[in-house]
Structure formats: structure tokens, C-alpha cells
């Protein structure tokens, strides 16, 4: 019988207690896997934001409009390579409950600025450019509603109305937009700003925000200051920041996701540390005489230390690995239904490695004190307690 056999048999000498501890650890790592996967998917857009891309919005609030004349002036700023703009539409399909992220965009430049994220077949993009009453739809949104190229859909707005009355814009789908990476959100509809601006009943010649590319990320600060200084003291002052910073500020409106994940996972692991640590200490006290016998048979202190630590690490692995596996299955089951909210929701290899490191850390932390006590235990004292 080798040391591993002894570790395994000692761990399961009280089967019910061992199973309950394994289940507790399993639940903790299942929670960790699901929340970490959600956080990774939720923040993937921030991480993927181009370093040379910036957002200019109204200084009061990003929901407030700016004059479209700003577009031409920003394009002339030194250090700006390309600029485009978009306007929030407040769209829904058939029923107000069926929210659609619809944007009226500048058709000639939008996909140039976002060429690293999105791809549209050239013939579809050309069809979109030719037809002012057309739209391109993100792949996940098209799949959700079963839309295909050539379909004519009524897009409603809960903000804007048409000059002719009503809140519905009839659009023909000219293309399907695909993401170049798994985490890229394609749950949107884009249509031409000129058509939107000509037909809406109010807000003419205003835009929501501008997206610009600088010639180099090193120029970002200088370009941002130049743009904001250009419109200082105007009726619509601006605020320009990197796309990543803008994304973080926008996400912060929904709460600090990182803090929520940290608190939930932290609470679970502190609880598990207390439970497993106390149980391991109790288990070693119950085996005091056996440890004395092992030392009498020639087992050294460091060997006893390694066996006790091995027992606690094995316990963490037996609970943690199935917990992460269940989290991965949950992510797979929810992947399609959450694609419109958090595309790319999954327990990634990086999360699995983090989980494995946590398992080992959990085992070492909970086992170190009982292991040291066992290593220092005198033979006479151990046999005397028996």
C-alpha cells in the first residue's frame, strides 16, 4: 500500500462526512464557474475594444443629441483617421416587450470603423448602400426571429415618430452581419441615418454619438482634448474617451459586476474554508493514535505532513473538478438563450485553470494547520492519547 492509498482510505474512513464535504466544495466551484463565465462574457467587449477607437458623446449624458455638423468638424481634427456616427432608435418588433437594439448609422463609414469586429459580404453591403430603406441585421438577431435577406419588417420606435404619423419604419433586410470573434455581439439592427433623419418628426440634423479612429493610440489623449476643446462653451459640449473606458462606464450603470462576482464567490469560499478546515482538524484529532503508530513504523514528519496535505488537496479536487464540469454544462445549456445578453457565455480553459489553482489553494490552506500539528506530534503523546 503506497501513500496515495493511505490518503484515499483516510479521506473516506467516514464516508458520509467525506461526501458532504465534497458536495459543499462542488457547489462552491459550480457557482464560481458559472459566475466567472458570465463575467468573462459580459466584459469581453471591453477587452476587445480597439485601442485606437474613441467615443464622443454629449457631455451632459450620452442620451442627449449633438448637431450632425460636429461630424464634419471632428473628421478634420489632426490625428483622426476615420470617424462615423450613430443614433439610438429605441426599437422593438411587433410588441414593446420585444426590444431590439436598433441604430441609425452613417452608412459610408460605419463598417470601416468596425472592420475588425464585423463582416458583411460585399454584395450585401452594396445592396444596403443602394437602398436607403434597407437594413442589415446581426446574425444572432436574424436567427432569433427567423429573418432572412429580402424580408420586409416593420420596426417600431418607442421614442421617435414619423412625419406622416405613426411609429413604424418598414425596412428591407439587405444583409446579415457576422462577428469575427465568438464574443462579438450581433444582436442588433442597423439602418441608414439619412432615411431616418428625413422621415422622423423631431430631432432633425442631430446625432447620438460619434465613433472615431485615431492614427495611433498614443494620440488618443491629444485628440480627445482637441475635440472637447473645439466644442467647449457650445450648446452641446462633448466628452471624448476611449471605447474601452466608455464601455466600462456604460456597464457600470448595471452595477459593478466584478464586485458582485467577487462577493458571491468570496462568501462561498470563506464558508467552505471554515467547514473543511474544521473538519480536517477534527479528522486529524480522531486519528492521533494512528499517526503515532505511523511514526513508530518509521514515517517521518515531512511524510506525515505531505499525506495530510494530500488528503485535503484530494478532497478539494474531488469536489472542485465535478463542480466546474457541471458549471460548463450549465453554460452550454444556457448559451443559446443568453446569446442576446452575454454572447460567448462559457467556462473557458482560462477559467478552468483558475478553478484548478483555487482547488489546490483551498486544499493547502485548509490542510496546512492540521498537517503541521500532525507532523509535530510526538509519538509518546500520540500513543498516550489513544
Coordinates of C-alpha atoms in Angstrom, one line a residue:
X1 CA 0.0 0.0 0.0
X2 CA 1.5 3.3 -1.0
X3 CA 1.0 6.8 0.4
X4 CA -1.8 7.6 -2.0
X5 CA -3.8 4.6 -0.9
X6 CA -3.4 5.7 2.7
X7 CA -4.6 9.2 1.8
X8 CA -7.6 7.9 -0.1
X9 CA -8.6 5.5 2.7
X10 CA -8.2 8.1 5.4
X11 CA -10.3 10.5 3.4
X12 CA -13.2 8.1 3.1
X13 CA -13.0 6.4 6.5
X14 CA -16.2 8.3 7.4
X15 CA -18.0 8.2 4.1
X16 CA -20.9 10.4 4.9
X17 CA -18.8 13.2 6.2
X18 CA -16.5 13.0 3.2
X19 CA -19.4 13.0 0.7
X20 CA -21.0 16.1 2.4
X21 CA -17.7 18.0 2.2
X22 CA -17.2 17.0 -1.4
X23 CA -20.8 18.2 -2.2
X24 CA -20.1 21.5 -0.4
X25 CA -17.0 22.1 -2.4
X26 CA -18.8 21.0 -5.6
X27 CA -21.5 23.7 -5.1
X28 CA -18.9 26.4 -4.4
X29 CA -16.9 25.7 -7.6
X30 CA -20.1 25.3 -9.6
X31 CA -21.1 28.9 -8.5
X32 CA -17.5 30.1 -9.3
X33 CA -17.6 28.5 -12.8
X34 CA -21.0 30.0 -13.8
X35 CA -20.3 33.5 -12.4
X36 CA -16.8 33.6 -13.8
X37 CA -18.1 32.6 -17.2
X38 CA -20.8 35.2 -17.1
X39 CA -18.3 37.9 -16.0
X40 CA -15.9 36.9 -18.8
X41 CA -18.7 37.1 -21.4
X42 CA -20.1 40.3 -20.0
X43 CA -16.7 42.1 -20.2
X44 CA -15.4 40.5 -23.4
X45 CA -16.5 43.6 -25.4
X46 CA -14.4 45.9 -23.2
X47 CA -11.3 43.7 -23.5
X48 CA -11.8 43.5 -27.3
X49 CA -12.2 47.3 -27.8
X50 CA -9.7 48.7 -30.2
X51 CA -7.0 50.8 -28.5
X52 CA -7.3 53.4 -31.3
X53 CA -11.1 53.8 -31.2
X54 CA -12.8 56.6 -29.2
X55 CA -16.3 57.7 -28.5
X56 CA -17.6 61.2 -28.4
X57 CA -20.9 61.9 -26.7
X58 CA -22.8 64.9 -25.3
X59 CA -21.1 66.0 -22.1
X60 CA -24.5 66.1 -20.2
X61 CA -25.4 62.5 -21.0
X62 CA -24.8 60.0 -23.8
X63 CA -28.6 60.0 -24.4
X64 CA -28.5 63.7 -25.3
X65 CA -28.1 64.6 -29.0
X66 CA -25.4 66.6 -30.8
X67 CA -25.6 68.6 -34.1
X68 CA -24.6 66.5 -37.1
X69 CA -22.3 69.3 -38.1
X70 CA -19.9 68.1 -35.4
X71 CA -19.2 65.0 -37.6
X72 CA -17.5 67.1 -40.4
X73 CA -15.5 69.2 -37.9
X74 CA -14.2 66.1 -36.0
X75 CA -13.2 64.5 -39.2
X76 CA -10.8 67.4 -39.8
X77 CA -9.1 67.1 -36.4
X78 CA -5.4 66.2 -36.7
X79 CA -4.8 62.7 -35.5
X80 CA -8.3 61.4 -36.6
X81 CA -8.0 58.7 -39.2
X82 CA -11.7 57.8 -39.6
X83 CA -15.0 58.9 -37.9
X84 CA -18.6 57.7 -38.1
X85 CA -21.7 58.2 -36.1
X86 CA -24.9 56.5 -34.9
X87 CA -28.2 57.4 -33.3
X88 CA -30.3 55.4 -30.9
X89 CA -33.7 54.4 -32.2
X90 CA -35.4 52.7 -29.3
X91 CA -36.6 49.9 -31.4
X92 CA -39.0 47.0 -30.9
X93 CA -40.6 44.4 -33.1
X94 CA -44.3 43.7 -33.1
X95 CA -44.7 44.2 -29.3
X96 CA -42.9 46.7 -27.0
X97 CA -41.7 43.7 -25.0
X98 CA -39.6 42.6 -28.0
X99 CA -36.8 45.1 -27.6
X100 CA -34.4 45.4 -30.5
X101 CA -31.1 47.3 -30.3
X102 CA -31.6 49.4 -33.5
X103 CA -29.3 52.1 -34.6
X104 CA -29.4 54.6 -37.4
X105 CA -25.9 54.8 -38.8
X106 CA -23.8 56.7 -41.2
X107 CA -23.7 54.0 -43.9
X108 CA -20.5 55.0 -45.7
X109 CA -18.1 54.9 -42.8
X110 CA -19.6 52.7 -40.0
X111 CA -18.3 49.4 -41.2
X112 CA -14.9 50.9 -42.0
X113 CA -14.5 51.9 -38.3
X114 CA -15.7 48.5 -37.1
X115 CA -14.0 46.3 -39.7
X116 CA -12.1 44.4 -37.0
X117 CA -15.3 43.2 -35.3
X118 CA -17.9 42.8 -38.1
X119 CA -18.1 41.4 -41.5
X120 CA -20.7 41.7 -44.2
X121 CA -20.4 40.1 -47.6
X122 CA -19.5 42.8 -50.1
X123 CA -22.6 42.3 -52.3
X124 CA -24.9 42.6 -49.3
X125 CA -23.1 45.7 -48.1
X126 CA -23.5 47.2 -51.6
X127 CA -27.2 46.4 -51.6
X128 CA -27.5 48.1 -48.2
X129 CA -25.8 51.2 -49.5
X130 CA -28.0 51.4 -52.6
X131 CA -31.3 51.1 -50.8
X132 CA -32.0 53.9 -48.3
X133 CA -34.9 52.0 -46.9
X134 CA -32.9 48.8 -46.1
X135 CA -31.2 47.4 -43.0
X136 CA -28.5 45.0 -42.1
X137 CA -29.2 42.7 -39.2
X138 CA -26.8 41.0 -36.8
X139 CA -26.6 37.2 -37.1
X140 CA -28.0 36.3 -33.7
X141 CA -31.0 38.7 -34.1
X142 CA -31.8 37.2 -37.5
X143 CA -31.7 33.7 -36.1
X144 CA -33.9 34.7 -33.2
X145 CA -36.7 36.0 -35.4
X146 CA -36.0 33.8 -38.4
X147 CA -35.3 36.7 -40.7
X148 CA -33.5 36.4 -44.0
X149 CA -32.3 38.6 -46.8
X150 CA -35.2 40.2 -48.7
X151 CA -37.7 40.1 -45.8
X152 CA -39.5 43.3 -45.1
X153 CA -40.0 44.0 -41.4
X154 CA -41.9 46.7 -39.5
X155 CA -39.5 48.3 -37.0
X156 CA -41.2 50.3 -34.3
X157 CA -39.8 53.0 -32.1
X158 CA -40.8 53.9 -28.5
X159 CA -39.0 57.3 -28.9
X160 CA -39.5 58.6 -32.5
X161 CA -42.4 59.1 -34.7
X162 CA -42.6 59.7 -38.5
X163 CA -43.6 63.0 -40.1
X164 CA -46.5 61.2 -41.7
X165 CA -47.6 59.9 -38.3
X166 CA -47.1 56.6 -36.6
X167 CA -44.0 55.0 -35.0
X168 CA -43.2 52.3 -37.6
X169 CA -40.4 52.2 -40.2
X170 CA -40.7 49.5 -42.8
X171 CA -37.3 48.2 -43.7
X172 CA -36.0 45.6 -46.1
X173 CA -33.2 43.3 -44.9
X174 CA -30.3 43.7 -47.3
X175 CA -27.6 41.8 -45.3
X176 CA -26.6 39.8 -42.3
X177 CA -23.7 41.0 -40.1
X178 CA -21.5 38.4 -38.6
X179 CA -19.0 38.8 -35.8
X180 CA -15.4 38.0 -36.5
X181 CA -15.0 36.5 -33.0
X182 CA -17.2 34.5 -30.7
X183 CA -17.7 37.1 -28.1
X184 CA -18.8 39.8 -30.6
X185 CA -22.4 40.7 -30.0
X186 CA -24.6 40.5 -33.2
X187 CA -27.9 41.2 -31.5
X188 CA -28.7 44.4 -33.4
X189 CA -30.3 46.0 -36.4
X190 CA -28.6 48.9 -38.4
X191 CA -30.3 51.1 -40.9
X192 CA -29.4 54.3 -42.8
X193 CA -29.3 57.6 -40.9
X194 CA -30.3 59.7 -43.9
X195 CA -33.5 57.8 -44.3
X196 CA -34.2 58.0 -40.6
X197 CA -33.4 61.8 -40.4
X198 CA -35.6 62.6 -43.4
X199 CA -38.7 60.8 -42.0
X200 CA -38.6 61.5 -38.3
X201 CA -40.8 64.2 -36.9
X202 CA -38.3 65.8 -34.5
X203 CA -34.6 66.0 -33.7
X204 CA -33.6 66.6 -37.4
X205 CA -29.9 67.0 -38.1
X206 CA -28.8 65.7 -34.7
X207 CA -26.9 62.5 -33.9
X208 CA -26.4 60.4 -30.8
X209 CA -22.6 59.8 -30.7
X210 CA -19.5 59.6 -32.8
X211 CA -17.0 56.8 -33.1
X212 CA -13.6 57.7 -34.3
X213 CA -10.3 56.0 -35.0
X214 CA -7.1 57.8 -34.3
X215 CA -3.9 57.4 -36.3
X216 CA -2.3 55.9 -33.2
X217 CA -3.3 55.0 -29.6
X218 CA -0.6 57.4 -28.5
X219 CA -2.6 60.3 -30.0
X220 CA -5.8 59.4 -28.0
X221 CA -5.4 62.0 -25.2
X222 CA -4.4 64.8 -27.6
X223 CA -7.3 64.1 -30.0
X224 CA -9.8 63.8 -27.1
X225 CA -8.7 67.2 -25.7
X226 CA -8.8 68.8 -29.1
X227 CA -12.3 67.6 -29.8
X228 CA -13.7 68.6 -26.4
X229 CA -12.0 72.0 -26.6
X230 CA -13.5 72.6 -30.0
X231 CA -17.0 72.4 -28.7
X232 CA -16.4 73.9 -25.3
X233 CA -19.0 76.6 -24.3
X234 CA -21.3 75.5 -27.1
X235 CA -24.9 74.4 -26.6
X236 CA -23.8 70.8 -26.9
X237 CA -20.4 70.3 -25.2
X238 CA -18.8 67.0 -25.7
X239 CA -16.9 64.3 -23.8
X240 CA -14.5 62.1 -25.6
X241 CA -13.0 58.9 -24.2
X242 CA -11.6 55.6 -25.3
X243 CA -14.1 53.0 -26.3
X244 CA -13.0 50.7 -23.5
X245 CA -13.5 53.4 -20.9
X246 CA -16.9 54.3 -22.4
X247 CA -17.9 50.6 -22.3
X248 CA -16.9 50.3 -18.6
X249 CA -18.8 53.4 -17.7
X250 CA -21.9 52.1 -19.6
X251 CA -21.6 48.7 -17.9
X252 CA -21.3 50.3 -14.5
X253 CA -24.9 51.5 -14.9
X254 CA -26.0 47.9 -14.5
X255 CA -23.9 47.5 -11.3
X256 CA -20.3 46.5 -10.5
X257 CA -20.4 43.0 -12.0
X258 CA -16.8 42.3 -10.9
X259 CA -17.6 43.2 -7.3
X260 CA -20.8 41.1 -7.3
X261 CA -18.9 38.1 -8.6
X262 CA -16.1 38.6 -6.1
X263 CA -18.5 38.9 -3.1
X264 CA -20.6 35.9 -4.0
X265 CA -17.6 33.7 -4.8
X266 CA -15.7 35.0 -1.8
X267 CA -18.6 34.3 0.6
X268 CA -18.8 30.8 -0.7
X269 CA -15.1 30.1 -0.4
X270 CA -14.8 31.6 3.1
X271 CA -17.7 29.3 4.2
X272 CA -16.0 26.3 2.6
X273 CA -12.7 27.2 4.2
X274 CA -14.3 27.2 7.6
X275 CA -16.2 24.0 7.1
X276 CA -13.4 22.0 5.5
X277 CA -10.7 23.4 7.9
X278 CA -12.7 22.5 11.0
X279 CA -13.5 19.0 9.6
X280 CA -9.9 18.3 8.7
X281 CA -8.7 19.4 12.2
X282 CA -11.4 17.1 13.7
X283 CA -10.3 14.2 11.4
X284 CA -6.6 14.5 12.4
X285 CA -7.6 14.6 16.1
X286 CA -9.6 11.4 15.7
X287 CA -6.5 9.8 14.1
X288 CA -4.0 10.9 16.7
X289 CA -3.1 7.4 17.8
X290 CA -2.8 6.2 14.2
X291 CA -0.4 9.0 13.4
X292 CA 1.7 7.9 16.4
X293 CA 1.7 4.3 15.1
X294 CA 2.8 5.5 11.6
X295 CA 5.7 7.4 13.2
X296 CA 6.6 4.3 15.2
X297 CA 6.7 2.4 11.9
X298 CA 9.2 4.9 10.5
X299 CA 7.1 7.6 8.8
X300 CA 8.9 10.9 9.0
X301 CA 7.3 14.2 10.0
X302 CA 7.6 15.6 6.5
X303 CA 6.0 12.5 5.1
X304 CA 3.1 12.8 7.5
X305 CA 2.8 16.5 6.5
X306 CA 2.6 15.5 2.9
X307 CA 0.0 12.9 3.4
X308 CA -2.3 15.2 5.4
X309 CA -1.9 18.0 2.8
X310 CA -2.5 15.4 0.1
X311 CA -5.7 14.4 1.8
X312 CA -7.1 18.0 1.9
X313 CA -6.0 18.7 -1.7
X314 CA -7.6 15.5 -2.9
X315 CA -10.8 16.5 -1.1
X316 CA -10.8 19.9 -2.9
X317 CA -10.1 18.3 -6.3
X318 CA -12.9 15.6 -5.9
X319 CA -15.4 18.4 -5.2
X320 CA -14.0 21.1 -7.4
X321 CA -13.5 19.3 -10.7
X322 CA -17.1 18.0 -10.9
X323 CA -18.3 21.4 -9.8
X324 CA -16.5 23.1 -12.7
X325 CA -17.8 20.3 -15.1
X326 CA -21.4 21.0 -14.0
X327 CA -20.8 24.7 -14.5
X328 CA -19.6 24.1 -18.0
X329 CA -22.7 22.0 -18.7
X330 CA -24.9 24.8 -17.4
X331 CA -23.1 27.3 -19.6
X332 CA -23.6 25.1 -22.6
X333 CA -27.3 24.7 -21.8
X334 CA -27.9 28.4 -21.4
X335 CA -25.5 29.5 -24.2
X336 CA -28.2 30.0 -26.9
X337 CA -30.8 31.5 -24.6
X338 CA -28.3 34.1 -23.3
X339 CA -26.7 34.8 -26.6
X340 CA -28.6 38.1 -26.9
X341 CA -27.5 39.2 -23.5
X342 CA -24.0 37.8 -23.0
X343 CA -22.7 36.3 -26.2
X344 CA -19.9 33.8 -25.7
X345 CA -21.0 32.6 -22.3
X346 CA -18.9 29.6 -21.4
X347 CA -16.5 28.1 -18.9
X348 CA -13.3 28.8 -20.8
X349 CA -9.9 26.9 -20.4
X350 CA -8.6 30.0 -18.5
X351 CA -11.5 29.8 -16.0
X352 CA -10.8 26.1 -15.6
X353 CA -7.2 26.8 -14.9
X354 CA -8.1 29.5 -12.4
X355 CA -10.5 27.0 -10.8
X356 CA -7.8 24.3 -10.6
X357 CA -5.5 26.8 -8.9
X358 CA -8.2 27.7 -6.4
X359 CA -8.8 24.0 -5.6
X360 CA -5.1 23.5 -4.8
X361 CA -5.0 26.7 -2.8
X362 CA -8.2 25.6 -0.9
X363 CA -6.6 22.2 -0.1
X364 CA -3.4 23.7 1.1
X365 CA -5.0 26.4 3.2
X366 CA -7.4 24.1 4.9
X367 CA -4.9 21.3 5.4
X368 CA -1.8 23.2 6.5
X369 CA -2.6 23.7 10.2
X370 CA -3.8 20.1 10.8
X371 CA -0.8 18.8 8.8
X372 CA 1.7 20.9 10.8
X373 CA 0.1 19.6 14.0
X374 CA 0.4 16.0 12.8
X375 CA 4.0 16.5 11.8
X376 CA 5.0 17.9 15.2
X377 CA 3.1 15.3 17.2
X378 CA 5.3 13.3 19.5
X379 CA 5.0 9.5 19.4
X380 CA 4.6 9.2 23.1
X381 CA 1.9 11.9 23.2
X382 CA 0.0 10.4 20.3
X383 CA 0.0 6.9 21.7
X384 CA -0.8 8.2 25.2
X385 CA -4.0 10.0 23.8
X386 CA -5.1 6.7 22.3

